[in-house]
């Protein structure tokens, strides 16, 4: 049974259409037509030699012709390329003419091209003539043309070439459909197209016709500086820019304009007199002498961009290469259109999520904040907040909403906005804040649950008291009261300790008819940092939760002492230790939130 990846879709109708387009069926009919004998002599010659007693062969030596006949491969489009057939001679080639001085030519002019006529001159005329007539169709003559065997061999060579082309297209399109991001698909398009047209460098410009973006340029063998040099050429002189703008080639009439925009070849840039001088100058600086540009068009989306490949020497792709790259880019454009829509939807969800989260962290006297946030490809509901409260107090919150996609993002925005309102009214009591939030969720979001952790940091000197001056005993510890609903416990990091805060185990919001759990009080000393995080930071490690917690503790304890007084350095070190692949990992669907609050000395 064939092991076919589910991501690859095989369209039988399209494959049959491609075979008709490449002439495979016509070639098979040509084999049958050329292999059919037309007269008695050819029918007799077409018999196996073991069935012709006049040539001296015995029936006892007869073998099945199926054992030695060349096997015509099946045309499936995915078979490997076939080896070269044994018959490689040109079927149109005829035998060399006989010497005019040969006396045998004077008897019969039609036998002048048959080598057996020289040997028949010495034998009896009847026997030699019969053998000569029987053997004549074995060797092609000038009058009869190429033999059926040679014709079949030539058609087999053509079939082998077409099968090899279909296999190549299958392999390249399979590599393309495995790409998951728009940038990877553009790079694969450039690489495959360069292989098909025989170029070494290229450039693809993504510029959707609807103007909704994104607009980007990806190069193959071209750096940012070289792409910048190309952009200094007047737009009308660039072949791919003319395709994007719908402009005809210079000097082309109105009738030829549309055809010129389908593909533009510049086979000899240094020798072409009508090209723009700036284009010739840039081509000489970058070291290319020819280019071949094609548009990228996909169904109802229309034009989504253009690709151009650059040759180091004057060159131009032939008809076969143009046909292959045309078939490939038709499939590639459809795949790019799907990735483009997916990219746009993700960008819209990311923009919405960024607008729902704090654009910047507040500045609170005596506290410095830092945060790292990343979302999965589908967009999740993890969130954070840092809210300045009256009298210099500070409210910190981290939470997660079940689900993913735009609905989870919208629910996250409603939950965060509600928590901010409750924090302003009764922030000094985190249990009351989460209780009100749970009641709101039960009434408005009955099918959804969430985890949350809210911490209220009192101002220096106690609630409502003025800050303690630094000259009188230095800054006092600031008490922090926190409560959690099914969320991960925070971690306190200092010069003398790195430990988790022991919070009471409670259910997430929306799981119980009435939520309530006791709060916990801690006093971070000056110079210590409190880390709040989401469970996505632990899940992204791919380890069990107990090992993930141990890894987080080890990462926090391993922060260099010189960096422990900088919250930005602390969060960066923890992220590198926990996620070596980085925050922007497309293979993970988990959101990550890491919020650090450093209490100044």
Coordinates of C-alpha atoms in Angstrom, one line a residue:
X1 CA 0.0 0.0 0.0
X2 CA 1.3 3.4 -0.9
X3 CA 2.2 5.7 2.0
X4 CA 0.8 9.0 0.8
X5 CA 0.9 12.0 3.2
X6 CA -2.5 13.4 3.9
X7 CA -1.3 16.9 3.1
X8 CA -0.9 16.0 -0.6
X9 CA -4.0 15.9 -2.6
X10 CA -3.9 13.9 -5.8
X11 CA -6.4 15.1 -8.5
X12 CA -6.8 12.3 -11.1
X13 CA -8.7 14.5 -13.5
X14 CA -5.9 17.1 -13.4
X15 CA -3.3 14.4 -13.9
X16 CA -5.1 13.0 -17.0
X17 CA -5.5 16.5 -18.3
X18 CA -1.7 17.1 -17.9
X19 CA -0.9 13.8 -19.7
X20 CA -3.2 14.9 -22.6
X21 CA -1.6 18.3 -22.6
X22 CA 1.9 16.8 -22.8
X23 CA 0.9 14.4 -25.6
X24 CA 1.2 11.1 -23.7
X25 CA -1.9 9.6 -25.2
X26 CA -0.9 10.7 -28.7
X27 CA 2.4 9.0 -28.2
X28 CA 0.8 5.8 -27.2
X29 CA -1.4 5.9 -30.3
X30 CA 1.7 6.6 -32.3
X31 CA 3.3 3.4 -30.9
X32 CA 0.3 1.3 -31.9
X33 CA 0.1 2.9 -35.4
X34 CA 3.8 2.4 -36.1
X35 CA 3.9 -1.1 -34.8
X36 CA 1.0 -2.3 -37.0
X37 CA 2.3 -3.9 -40.3
X38 CA 0.9 -2.4 -43.5
X39 CA 1.7 -5.1 -46.1
X40 CA 2.5 -8.8 -46.4
X41 CA 6.2 -8.2 -46.4
X42 CA 6.1 -6.1 -43.2
X43 CA 3.7 -8.6 -41.6
X44 CA 6.1 -11.4 -42.4
X45 CA 9.0 -9.3 -41.1
X46 CA 7.2 -8.5 -37.9
X47 CA 7.0 -12.2 -37.0
X48 CA 9.6 -13.4 -34.4
X49 CA 12.7 -15.0 -36.0
X50 CA 12.0 -18.3 -34.2
X51 CA 8.7 -18.5 -36.3
X52 CA 10.5 -18.2 -39.6
X53 CA 12.0 -21.5 -40.8
X54 CA 13.4 -19.9 -43.9
X55 CA 16.0 -18.1 -41.7
X56 CA 17.2 -21.4 -40.3
X57 CA 15.7 -21.2 -36.8
X58 CA 14.1 -24.2 -35.1
X59 CA 10.9 -24.2 -33.1
X60 CA 12.7 -25.8 -30.2
X61 CA 14.8 -22.7 -29.8
X62 CA 11.7 -20.5 -29.7
X63 CA 11.3 -18.1 -26.7
X64 CA 8.5 -16.0 -25.6
X65 CA 8.8 -12.5 -27.0
X66 CA 7.5 -11.1 -23.8
X67 CA 10.7 -12.1 -22.1
X68 CA 12.8 -9.9 -24.2
X69 CA 10.5 -7.2 -25.5
X70 CA 11.0 -3.7 -24.0
X71 CA 8.5 -3.0 -21.3
X72 CA 6.5 0.3 -21.8
X73 CA 6.3 2.0 -18.4
X74 CA 3.0 3.0 -16.9
X75 CA 2.3 6.7 -17.2
X76 CA 1.4 7.8 -13.7
X77 CA 3.4 11.0 -13.2
X78 CA 5.1 9.7 -10.0
X79 CA 7.3 7.0 -11.3
X80 CA 11.1 7.6 -11.3
X81 CA 12.8 8.6 -14.4
X82 CA 13.5 5.7 -16.8
X83 CA 16.9 4.7 -18.1
X84 CA 17.8 5.4 -21.7
X85 CA 16.4 2.8 -24.0
X86 CA 18.8 0.5 -25.9
X87 CA 17.7 2.0 -29.3
X88 CA 19.0 5.5 -29.5
X89 CA 19.5 5.9 -33.2
X90 CA 17.5 8.5 -35.0
X91 CA 14.6 6.7 -36.6
X92 CA 14.8 9.0 -39.6
X93 CA 18.3 7.8 -40.4
X94 CA 18.5 5.4 -43.4
X95 CA 21.1 3.0 -44.4
X96 CA 24.1 4.4 -46.4
X97 CA 23.7 4.1 -50.2
X98 CA 25.6 1.3 -52.0
X99 CA 28.5 1.9 -54.2
X100 CA 27.3 2.9 -57.7
X101 CA 30.1 0.8 -59.3
X102 CA 28.7 -2.3 -57.7
X103 CA 27.3 -4.5 -60.5
X104 CA 24.5 -5.7 -58.2
X105 CA 22.9 -2.3 -58.6
X106 CA 22.3 -2.8 -62.2
X107 CA 19.8 -5.7 -61.5
X108 CA 17.4 -3.9 -59.1
X109 CA 17.6 -0.3 -58.0
X110 CA 15.3 -0.9 -55.0
X111 CA 17.9 -3.2 -53.5
X112 CA 20.7 -0.7 -53.5
X113 CA 20.3 0.2 -49.9
X114 CA 20.1 -3.4 -48.6
X115 CA 23.5 -4.8 -47.4
X116 CA 22.2 -8.3 -48.1
X117 CA 22.2 -7.6 -51.8
X118 CA 26.0 -7.9 -52.0
X119 CA 25.9 -11.4 -50.6
X120 CA 23.0 -12.5 -52.9
X121 CA 25.0 -11.9 -56.1
X122 CA 27.1 -15.1 -55.6
X123 CA 24.2 -17.5 -54.7
X124 CA 21.4 -18.9 -56.8
X125 CA 19.0 -16.3 -57.9
X126 CA 15.8 -17.9 -56.6
X127 CA 17.0 -18.8 -53.1
X128 CA 19.0 -15.6 -52.7
X129 CA 16.1 -13.5 -53.9
X130 CA 13.6 -15.0 -51.5
X131 CA 16.0 -14.6 -48.5
X132 CA 16.7 -11.1 -49.7
X133 CA 13.0 -10.2 -49.9
X134 CA 12.3 -11.7 -46.5
X135 CA 15.2 -9.9 -44.8
X136 CA 14.6 -6.5 -46.4
X137 CA 12.1 -5.2 -43.8
X138 CA 14.5 -6.0 -41.0
X139 CA 16.8 -3.1 -42.0
X140 CA 15.2 0.3 -42.8
X141 CA 15.6 1.4 -46.4
X142 CA 15.2 4.8 -48.1
X143 CA 11.9 3.9 -49.5
X144 CA 10.3 2.2 -46.4
X145 CA 11.5 4.8 -43.9
X146 CA 12.4 3.9 -40.2
X147 CA 11.4 0.5 -38.9
X148 CA 8.6 0.0 -36.3
X149 CA 11.3 -0.9 -33.7
X150 CA 13.1 2.4 -34.2
X151 CA 9.8 4.3 -34.1
X152 CA 8.8 2.6 -30.9
X153 CA 12.2 3.4 -29.4
X154 CA 11.9 7.0 -30.3
X155 CA 8.4 7.3 -28.8
X156 CA 9.6 5.5 -25.7
X157 CA 12.4 8.1 -25.3
X158 CA 9.7 10.8 -25.6
X159 CA 7.5 9.1 -23.0
X160 CA 10.5 8.7 -20.6
X161 CA 11.1 12.4 -20.9
X162 CA 7.5 13.3 -20.2
X163 CA 7.3 10.9 -17.2
X164 CA 10.5 12.4 -15.8
X165 CA 9.0 15.9 -16.1
X166 CA 5.8 14.7 -14.4
X167 CA 7.8 13.2 -11.6
X168 CA 9.9 16.3 -11.2
X169 CA 6.7 18.5 -11.0
X170 CA 5.2 16.0 -8.4
X171 CA 8.3 16.2 -6.2
X172 CA 8.5 20.0 -6.3
X173 CA 4.8 20.6 -5.6
X174 CA 5.0 18.1 -2.8
X175 CA 7.8 20.2 -1.2
X176 CA 5.8 23.3 -1.7
X177 CA 2.6 22.1 0.0
X178 CA 4.6 21.1 3.1
X179 CA 5.4 24.8 3.8
X180 CA 3.3 26.4 6.6
X181 CA 4.2 30.1 6.4
X182 CA 4.0 32.6 3.6
X183 CA 7.7 33.3 3.8
X184 CA 8.7 29.7 3.5
X185 CA 6.4 29.2 0.5
X186 CA 7.9 32.2 -1.3
X187 CA 11.5 30.8 -0.8
X188 CA 10.4 27.3 -2.0
X189 CA 8.8 28.9 -5.1
X190 CA 12.1 30.7 -5.9
X191 CA 14.2 27.6 -5.4
X192 CA 12.0 25.3 -7.5
X193 CA 11.6 27.9 -10.2
X194 CA 15.3 28.5 -10.4
X195 CA 15.8 24.7 -10.9
X196 CA 13.1 24.5 -13.6
X197 CA 14.3 27.5 -15.7
X198 CA 18.0 26.8 -15.1
X199 CA 18.9 30.0 -13.2
X200 CA 20.9 30.5 -10.1
X201 CA 19.4 33.6 -8.5
X202 CA 15.9 35.1 -8.3
X203 CA 13.5 37.5 -6.6
X204 CA 9.8 37.2 -5.8
X205 CA 7.7 40.3 -5.0
X206 CA 4.4 39.8 -3.1
X207 CA 2.0 42.6 -3.9
X208 CA -1.7 41.5 -3.8
X209 CA -3.9 43.2 -6.4
X210 CA -6.5 44.1 -3.8
X211 CA -4.1 46.2 -1.9
X212 CA -4.7 44.6 1.5
X213 CA -1.1 43.4 1.8
X214 CA 1.2 42.2 2.9
X215 CA 3.9 43.6 0.5
X216 CA 7.3 42.0 0.8
X217 CA 10.2 40.9 -1.3
X218 CA 12.2 37.6 -0.9
X219 CA 15.4 36.9 -2.7
X220 CA 17.3 33.8 -3.7
X221 CA 21.1 34.5 -3.8
X222 CA 20.3 38.2 -3.3
X223 CA 20.9 40.1 -0.1
X224 CA 19.1 43.2 1.2
X225 CA 21.7 45.5 -0.4
X226 CA 21.4 43.8 -3.8
X227 CA 17.6 44.0 -3.7
X228 CA 18.0 47.7 -2.8
X229 CA 20.1 48.2 -5.9
X230 CA 17.4 46.6 -8.1
X231 CA 14.8 49.0 -6.5
X232 CA 16.8 52.0 -7.7
X233 CA 16.0 51.1 -11.3
X234 CA 13.1 53.0 -12.8
X235 CA 10.0 50.9 -12.2
X236 CA 9.0 50.9 -15.9
X237 CA 12.4 49.4 -16.8
X238 CA 12.0 46.4 -14.4
X239 CA 10.3 43.3 -16.0
X240 CA 8.6 42.2 -12.8
X241 CA 7.5 45.7 -12.0
X242 CA 5.8 46.0 -15.5
X243 CA 4.0 42.7 -14.7
X244 CA 2.8 44.1 -11.4
X245 CA 1.7 47.4 -12.9
X246 CA 0.1 45.8 -16.0
X247 CA 2.4 47.7 -18.3
X248 CA 3.4 46.3 -21.7
X249 CA 7.0 46.0 -22.8
X250 CA 8.7 49.1 -24.3
X251 CA 7.8 49.4 -28.0
X252 CA 4.9 46.8 -27.8
X253 CA 1.6 47.7 -29.3
X254 CA -1.8 47.5 -27.6
X255 CA -2.5 44.0 -29.0
X256 CA 0.8 42.7 -27.7
X257 CA 0.7 44.3 -24.3
X258 CA -1.4 41.7 -22.6
X259 CA 0.6 38.9 -24.0
X260 CA 3.9 40.6 -23.1
X261 CA 2.8 40.8 -19.4
X262 CA 2.3 37.0 -19.1
X263 CA 6.0 36.4 -19.2
X264 CA 8.9 38.8 -20.0
X265 CA 12.3 37.5 -21.0
X266 CA 15.4 39.7 -21.4
X267 CA 17.9 37.2 -22.9
X268 CA 20.8 39.6 -23.4
X269 CA 20.8 42.7 -21.1
X270 CA 24.3 43.9 -22.0
X271 CA 23.7 43.6 -25.7
X272 CA 20.2 45.1 -25.8
X273 CA 20.2 48.7 -27.0
X274 CA 16.7 49.7 -26.0
X275 CA 17.1 48.9 -22.3
X276 CA 17.3 51.6 -19.6
X277 CA 20.9 52.6 -18.9
X278 CA 20.3 52.3 -15.2
X279 CA 19.1 48.7 -15.6
X280 CA 22.2 47.9 -17.6
X281 CA 24.4 49.5 -14.9
X282 CA 22.7 47.7 -12.0
X283 CA 22.8 44.3 -13.9
X284 CA 26.6 44.8 -14.5
X285 CA 27.1 45.6 -10.8
X286 CA 25.1 42.6 -9.6
X287 CA 26.6 40.3 -12.2
X288 CA 23.6 39.1 -14.2
X289 CA 23.1 39.2 -18.0
X290 CA 19.6 37.9 -18.5
X291 CA 16.3 37.6 -16.7
X292 CA 13.0 35.8 -17.0
X293 CA 9.9 37.2 -15.2
X294 CA 6.4 35.6 -14.7
X295 CA 3.3 36.7 -12.9
X296 CA 1.7 34.9 -10.0
X297 CA -2.1 34.7 -10.4
X298 CA -4.5 32.7 -8.4
X299 CA -8.2 32.2 -9.1
X300 CA -10.6 34.8 -7.7
X301 CA -7.8 36.6 -5.8
X302 CA -6.2 37.7 -9.0
X303 CA -2.6 38.8 -9.2
X304 CA -0.7 38.3 -6.0
X305 CA 2.8 39.1 -7.2
X306 CA 5.6 38.3 -9.7
X307 CA 8.8 36.3 -9.8
X308 CA 11.9 36.9 -11.8
X309 CA 15.0 34.7 -12.2
X310 CA 18.4 36.0 -13.1
X311 CA 21.0 34.3 -15.3
X312 CA 24.8 34.9 -15.0
X313 CA 25.2 34.7 -18.8
X314 CA 23.0 35.7 -21.7
X315 CA 20.3 32.9 -21.8
X316 CA 16.6 32.3 -22.2
X317 CA 14.5 29.3 -21.1
X318 CA 13.3 27.1 -23.9
X319 CA 9.7 26.0 -24.6
X320 CA 10.0 22.9 -22.4
X321 CA 11.3 24.8 -19.4
X322 CA 8.6 27.5 -19.9
X323 CA 5.9 24.9 -20.0
X324 CA 7.2 23.2 -16.8
X325 CA 7.5 26.4 -14.9
X326 CA 4.1 27.5 -16.1
X327 CA 2.5 24.3 -14.7
X328 CA 4.4 24.7 -11.4
X329 CA 3.6 28.3 -10.8
X330 CA -0.1 27.6 -11.4
X331 CA -0.2 25.3 -8.4
X332 CA 2.2 27.5 -6.4
X333 CA 0.0 30.6 -6.9
X334 CA -3.0 28.7 -5.5
X335 CA -1.0 27.6 -2.5
X336 CA 0.3 31.1 -1.9
X337 CA -3.2 32.5 -2.1
X338 CA -4.3 30.1 0.7
X339 CA -1.4 31.0 2.9
X340 CA -2.0 34.7 2.2
X341 CA -5.6 34.5 3.5
X342 CA -4.3 32.6 6.6
X343 CA -1.6 35.2 7.1
X344 CA -4.2 38.0 7.0
X345 CA -6.5 36.3 9.4
X346 CA -3.6 35.8 11.9
X347 CA -2.5 39.4 11.5
X348 CA -6.0 40.6 12.2
X349 CA -6.2 38.4 15.3
X350 CA -2.8 39.6 16.5
X351 CA -3.7 43.2 15.9
X352 CA -6.9 42.8 17.9
X353 CA -5.1 41.0 20.7
X354 CA -2.4 43.7 20.9
X355 CA -5.0 46.4 21.1
X356 CA -6.7 44.5 24.0
X357 CA -3.4 44.2 26.0
X358 CA -1.5 47.1 27.6
X359 CA 0.5 49.0 25.0
X360 CA 3.0 50.0 27.6
X361 CA 3.7 49.1 31.2
X362 CA 3.0 51.9 33.8
X363 CA 5.7 53.6 35.8
X364 CA 5.2 53.1 39.5
X365 CA 7.6 54.6 42.1
X366 CA 9.8 51.9 43.5
X367 CA 8.8 49.2 41.0
X368 CA 10.1 48.4 37.6
X369 CA 8.2 46.1 35.3
X370 CA 9.1 43.9 32.3
X371 CA 7.0 41.5 30.2
X372 CA 7.4 38.9 27.4
X373 CA 4.3 37.8 25.6
X374 CA 3.8 35.5 22.6
X375 CA 0.8 33.8 21.0
X376 CA 0.4 30.6 19.1
X377 CA -0.5 30.4 15.4
X378 CA -4.2 30.2 16.1
X379 CA -4.2 33.0 18.7
X380 CA -5.1 32.2 22.3
X381 CA -6.6 33.8 25.3
X382 CA -3.5 34.4 27.6
X383 CA -3.3 37.9 28.9
X384 CA -1.6 40.1 31.5
X385 CA -2.2 43.5 33.1
X386 CA -0.4 46.1 35.2
X387 CA -2.8 48.7 36.7
X388 CA -1.7 51.7 38.7
X389 CA -4.1 52.2 41.7
X390 CA -4.8 55.1 44.0
X391 CA -2.2 56.1 46.6
X392 CA 0.7 54.5 44.7
X393 CA -0.6 51.0 44.9
X394 CA -0.2 48.6 42.0
X395 CA -2.3 45.8 40.7
X396 CA -0.8 42.9 38.7
X397 CA -2.8 40.2 36.9
X398 CA -2.1 37.2 34.7
X399 CA -4.8 34.9 33.2
X400 CA -5.9 32.6 30.5
X401 CA -9.2 31.9 28.8
X402 CA -10.1 28.5 27.4
X403 CA -10.2 28.1 23.6
X404 CA -8.3 29.8 20.7
X405 CA -9.0 32.0 17.8
X406 CA -11.0 35.3 17.6
X407 CA -13.7 34.1 20.0
X408 CA -11.1 33.4 22.7
X409 CA -9.4 36.8 22.1
X410 CA -12.7 38.6 22.4
X411 CA -13.5 36.8 25.7
X412 CA -10.0 37.6 27.0
X413 CA -10.7 41.3 26.3
X414 CA -14.0 41.3 28.1
X415 CA -12.5 39.4 31.1
X416 CA -9.5 41.8 31.4
X417 CA -11.7 44.9 31.2
X418 CA -14.0 43.5 33.9
X419 CA -11.1 42.7 36.2
X420 CA -9.7 46.3 35.8
X421 CA -13.0 47.7 36.9
X422 CA -13.3 45.4 39.9
X423 CA -9.6 46.1 40.8
X424 CA -10.3 49.9 40.9
X425 CA -13.3 49.4 43.2
X426 CA -12.0 46.8 45.6
X427 CA -8.4 46.0 44.6
X428 CA -7.1 45.7 48.1
X429 CA -9.1 42.5 48.4
X430 CA -8.0 40.1 45.6
X431 CA -10.5 37.4 46.7
X432 CA -13.4 39.8 46.3
X433 CA -12.1 40.8 42.8
X434 CA -11.9 37.2 41.6
X435 CA -15.3 36.4 43.2
X436 CA -17.0 39.2 41.3
X437 CA -15.2 38.1 38.1
X438 CA -16.4 34.5 38.6
X439 CA -20.0 35.6 39.0
X440 CA -19.8 37.8 35.9
X441 CA -18.4 34.9 33.9
X442 CA -21.1 32.5 35.1
X443 CA -23.8 34.9 34.0
X444 CA -22.3 36.1 30.7
X445 CA -19.9 33.3 29.7
X446 CA -21.6 30.1 30.8
X447 CA -19.8 27.9 28.3
X448 CA -16.3 29.2 29.1
X449 CA -13.8 28.9 31.9
X450 CA -10.7 30.8 32.8
X451 CA -7.7 30.9 35.2
X452 CA -6.5 34.1 36.8
X453 CA -4.1 35.4 39.4
X454 CA -4.5 38.9 40.9
X455 CA -1.9 40.6 43.1
X456 CA -2.4 43.8 45.0
X457 CA 0.8 45.6 46.0
X458 CA 0.4 48.1 48.8
X459 CA 2.1 51.4 48.6
X460 CA 5.2 52.0 50.8
X461 CA 4.3 52.7 54.4
X462 CA 1.1 50.8 54.3
X463 CA -2.4 51.5 52.9
X464 CA -2.9 55.3 52.7
X465 CA 0.4 56.1 54.3
X466 CA 3.2 58.2 52.8
X467 CA 6.3 56.6 51.4
X468 CA 9.1 56.1 53.9
X469 CA 12.1 58.4 53.0
X470 CA 15.2 56.6 52.1
X471 CA 17.2 58.5 54.7
X472 CA 15.2 57.0 57.6
X473 CA 16.2 53.4 57.6
X474 CA 15.8 52.9 53.8
X475 CA 12.8 51.5 52.0
X476 CA 10.6 49.1 53.8
X477 CA 9.3 45.9 52.3
X478 CA 6.1 46.3 50.4
X479 CA 3.3 43.8 51.2
X480 CA 1.7 42.0 48.4
X481 CA -1.6 40.2 48.7
X482 CA -2.6 37.8 46.0
X483 CA -5.2 35.2 45.1
X484 CA -5.3 32.7 42.3
X485 CA -8.1 30.7 40.6
X486 CA -6.6 27.6 39.1
X487 CA -3.4 29.5 38.1
X488 CA 0.3 28.8 38.5
X489 CA 1.9 30.1 41.7
X490 CA 4.3 33.1 41.3
X491 CA 8.1 32.8 41.9
X492 CA 10.2 35.1 44.1
X493 CA 13.8 35.7 43.0
X494 CA 16.4 37.4 45.1
X495 CA 20.0 37.3 46.1
X496 CA 19.2 34.9 48.9
X497 CA 16.3 32.9 47.6
X498 CA 14.5 31.6 44.5
X499 CA 11.2 29.9 45.6
X500 CA 7.6 29.5 44.6
X501 CA 4.9 31.2 46.6
X502 CA 2.6 28.7 48.4
X503 CA -0.9 29.5 47.2
X504 CA -4.1 27.6 48.1
X505 CA -5.2 25.1 45.5
X506 CA -8.5 26.3 43.9
X507 CA -10.6 25.6 40.8
X508 CA -10.6 27.9 37.7
X509 CA -13.3 30.5 37.3
X510 CA -16.6 29.1 36.0
X511 CA -16.0 25.6 37.2
X512 CA -17.9 25.9 40.6
X513 CA -21.2 27.4 41.5
X514 CA -19.5 29.8 44.0
X515 CA -15.8 30.4 43.9
X516 CA -13.8 31.5 46.9
X517 CA -10.3 30.8 48.1
X518 CA -8.1 32.4 50.8
X519 CA -5.5 35.0 49.8
X520 CA -1.8 34.9 50.5
X521 CA 0.5 37.7 51.8
X522 CA 4.1 38.0 50.9
X523 CA 6.7 40.7 51.5
X524 CA 9.2 41.0 48.6
X525 CA 12.4 42.5 50.0
X526 CA 14.1 45.4 48.2
X527 CA 16.1 44.0 45.3
X528 CA 13.9 41.0 44.8
X529 CA 11.7 40.2 41.7
X530 CA 8.3 38.5 41.6
X531 CA 7.6 36.5 38.4
X532 CA 4.0 35.9 37.2
X533 CA 3.5 33.6 34.2
X534 CA 1.0 31.5 32.3
X535 CA 1.0 27.8 32.0
X536 CA 1.9 28.1 28.4
X537 CA 5.5 28.8 29.5
X538 CA 5.5 25.3 31.1
X539 CA 3.6 23.5 28.3
X540 CA 6.0 24.7 25.6
X541 CA 8.9 22.8 27.1
X542 CA 7.1 19.6 26.2
X543 CA 7.9 18.1 29.6
X544 CA 5.6 16.9 32.5
X545 CA 4.4 19.6 34.8
X546 CA 6.6 18.6 37.7
X547 CA 9.7 18.7 35.5
X548 CA 8.6 22.0 33.9
X549 CA 8.3 23.6 37.3
X550 CA 11.7 22.3 38.3
X551 CA 13.1 23.7 35.1
X552 CA 11.6 27.1 35.7
X553 CA 13.0 27.2 39.2
X554 CA 16.4 26.3 37.9
X555 CA 16.2 28.9 35.2
X556 CA 15.3 31.6 37.7
X557 CA 18.0 30.5 40.1
X558 CA 20.6 30.6 37.3
X559 CA 20.1 34.3 36.5
X560 CA 23.5 36.0 37.0
X561 CA 23.7 38.1 40.1
X562 CA 24.8 41.1 38.0
X563 CA 21.5 40.8 36.0
X564 CA 19.1 40.2 38.9
X565 CA 18.5 44.0 39.4
X566 CA 17.3 44.4 35.8
X567 CA 13.9 42.9 35.2
X568 CA 14.4 43.0 31.4
X569 CA 17.6 40.8 31.8
X570 CA 15.7 38.5 34.2
X571 CA 12.8 37.7 31.8
X572 CA 15.2 37.3 28.8
X573 CA 17.4 34.8 30.7
X574 CA 14.3 32.8 31.9
X575 CA 12.9 32.7 28.3
X576 CA 16.2 31.5 26.8
X577 CA 16.6 28.8 29.5
X578 CA 13.0 27.6 29.2
X579 CA 12.5 28.0 25.4
X580 CA 15.7 27.5 23.4
X581 CA 13.7 27.8 20.2
X582 CA 12.4 31.3 21.2
X583 CA 9.1 32.8 21.8
X584 CA 8.1 32.9 18.1
X585 CA 8.0 29.1 17.6
X586 CA 5.4 28.3 14.8
X587 CA 5.4 24.6 15.8
X588 CA 3.8 25.4 19.3
X589 CA 0.2 26.4 19.8
X590 CA 0.7 27.6 23.4
X591 CA 0.6 31.2 24.4
X592 CA 3.3 32.5 26.7
X593 CA 3.1 35.3 29.3
X594 CA 6.0 36.2 31.7
X595 CA 5.6 39.3 33.8
X596 CA 8.4 40.5 36.2
X597 CA 8.0 43.1 39.0
X598 CA 11.4 44.2 40.5
X599 CA 11.2 46.1 43.8
X600 CA 14.0 48.7 43.9
X601 CA 16.3 49.0 46.8

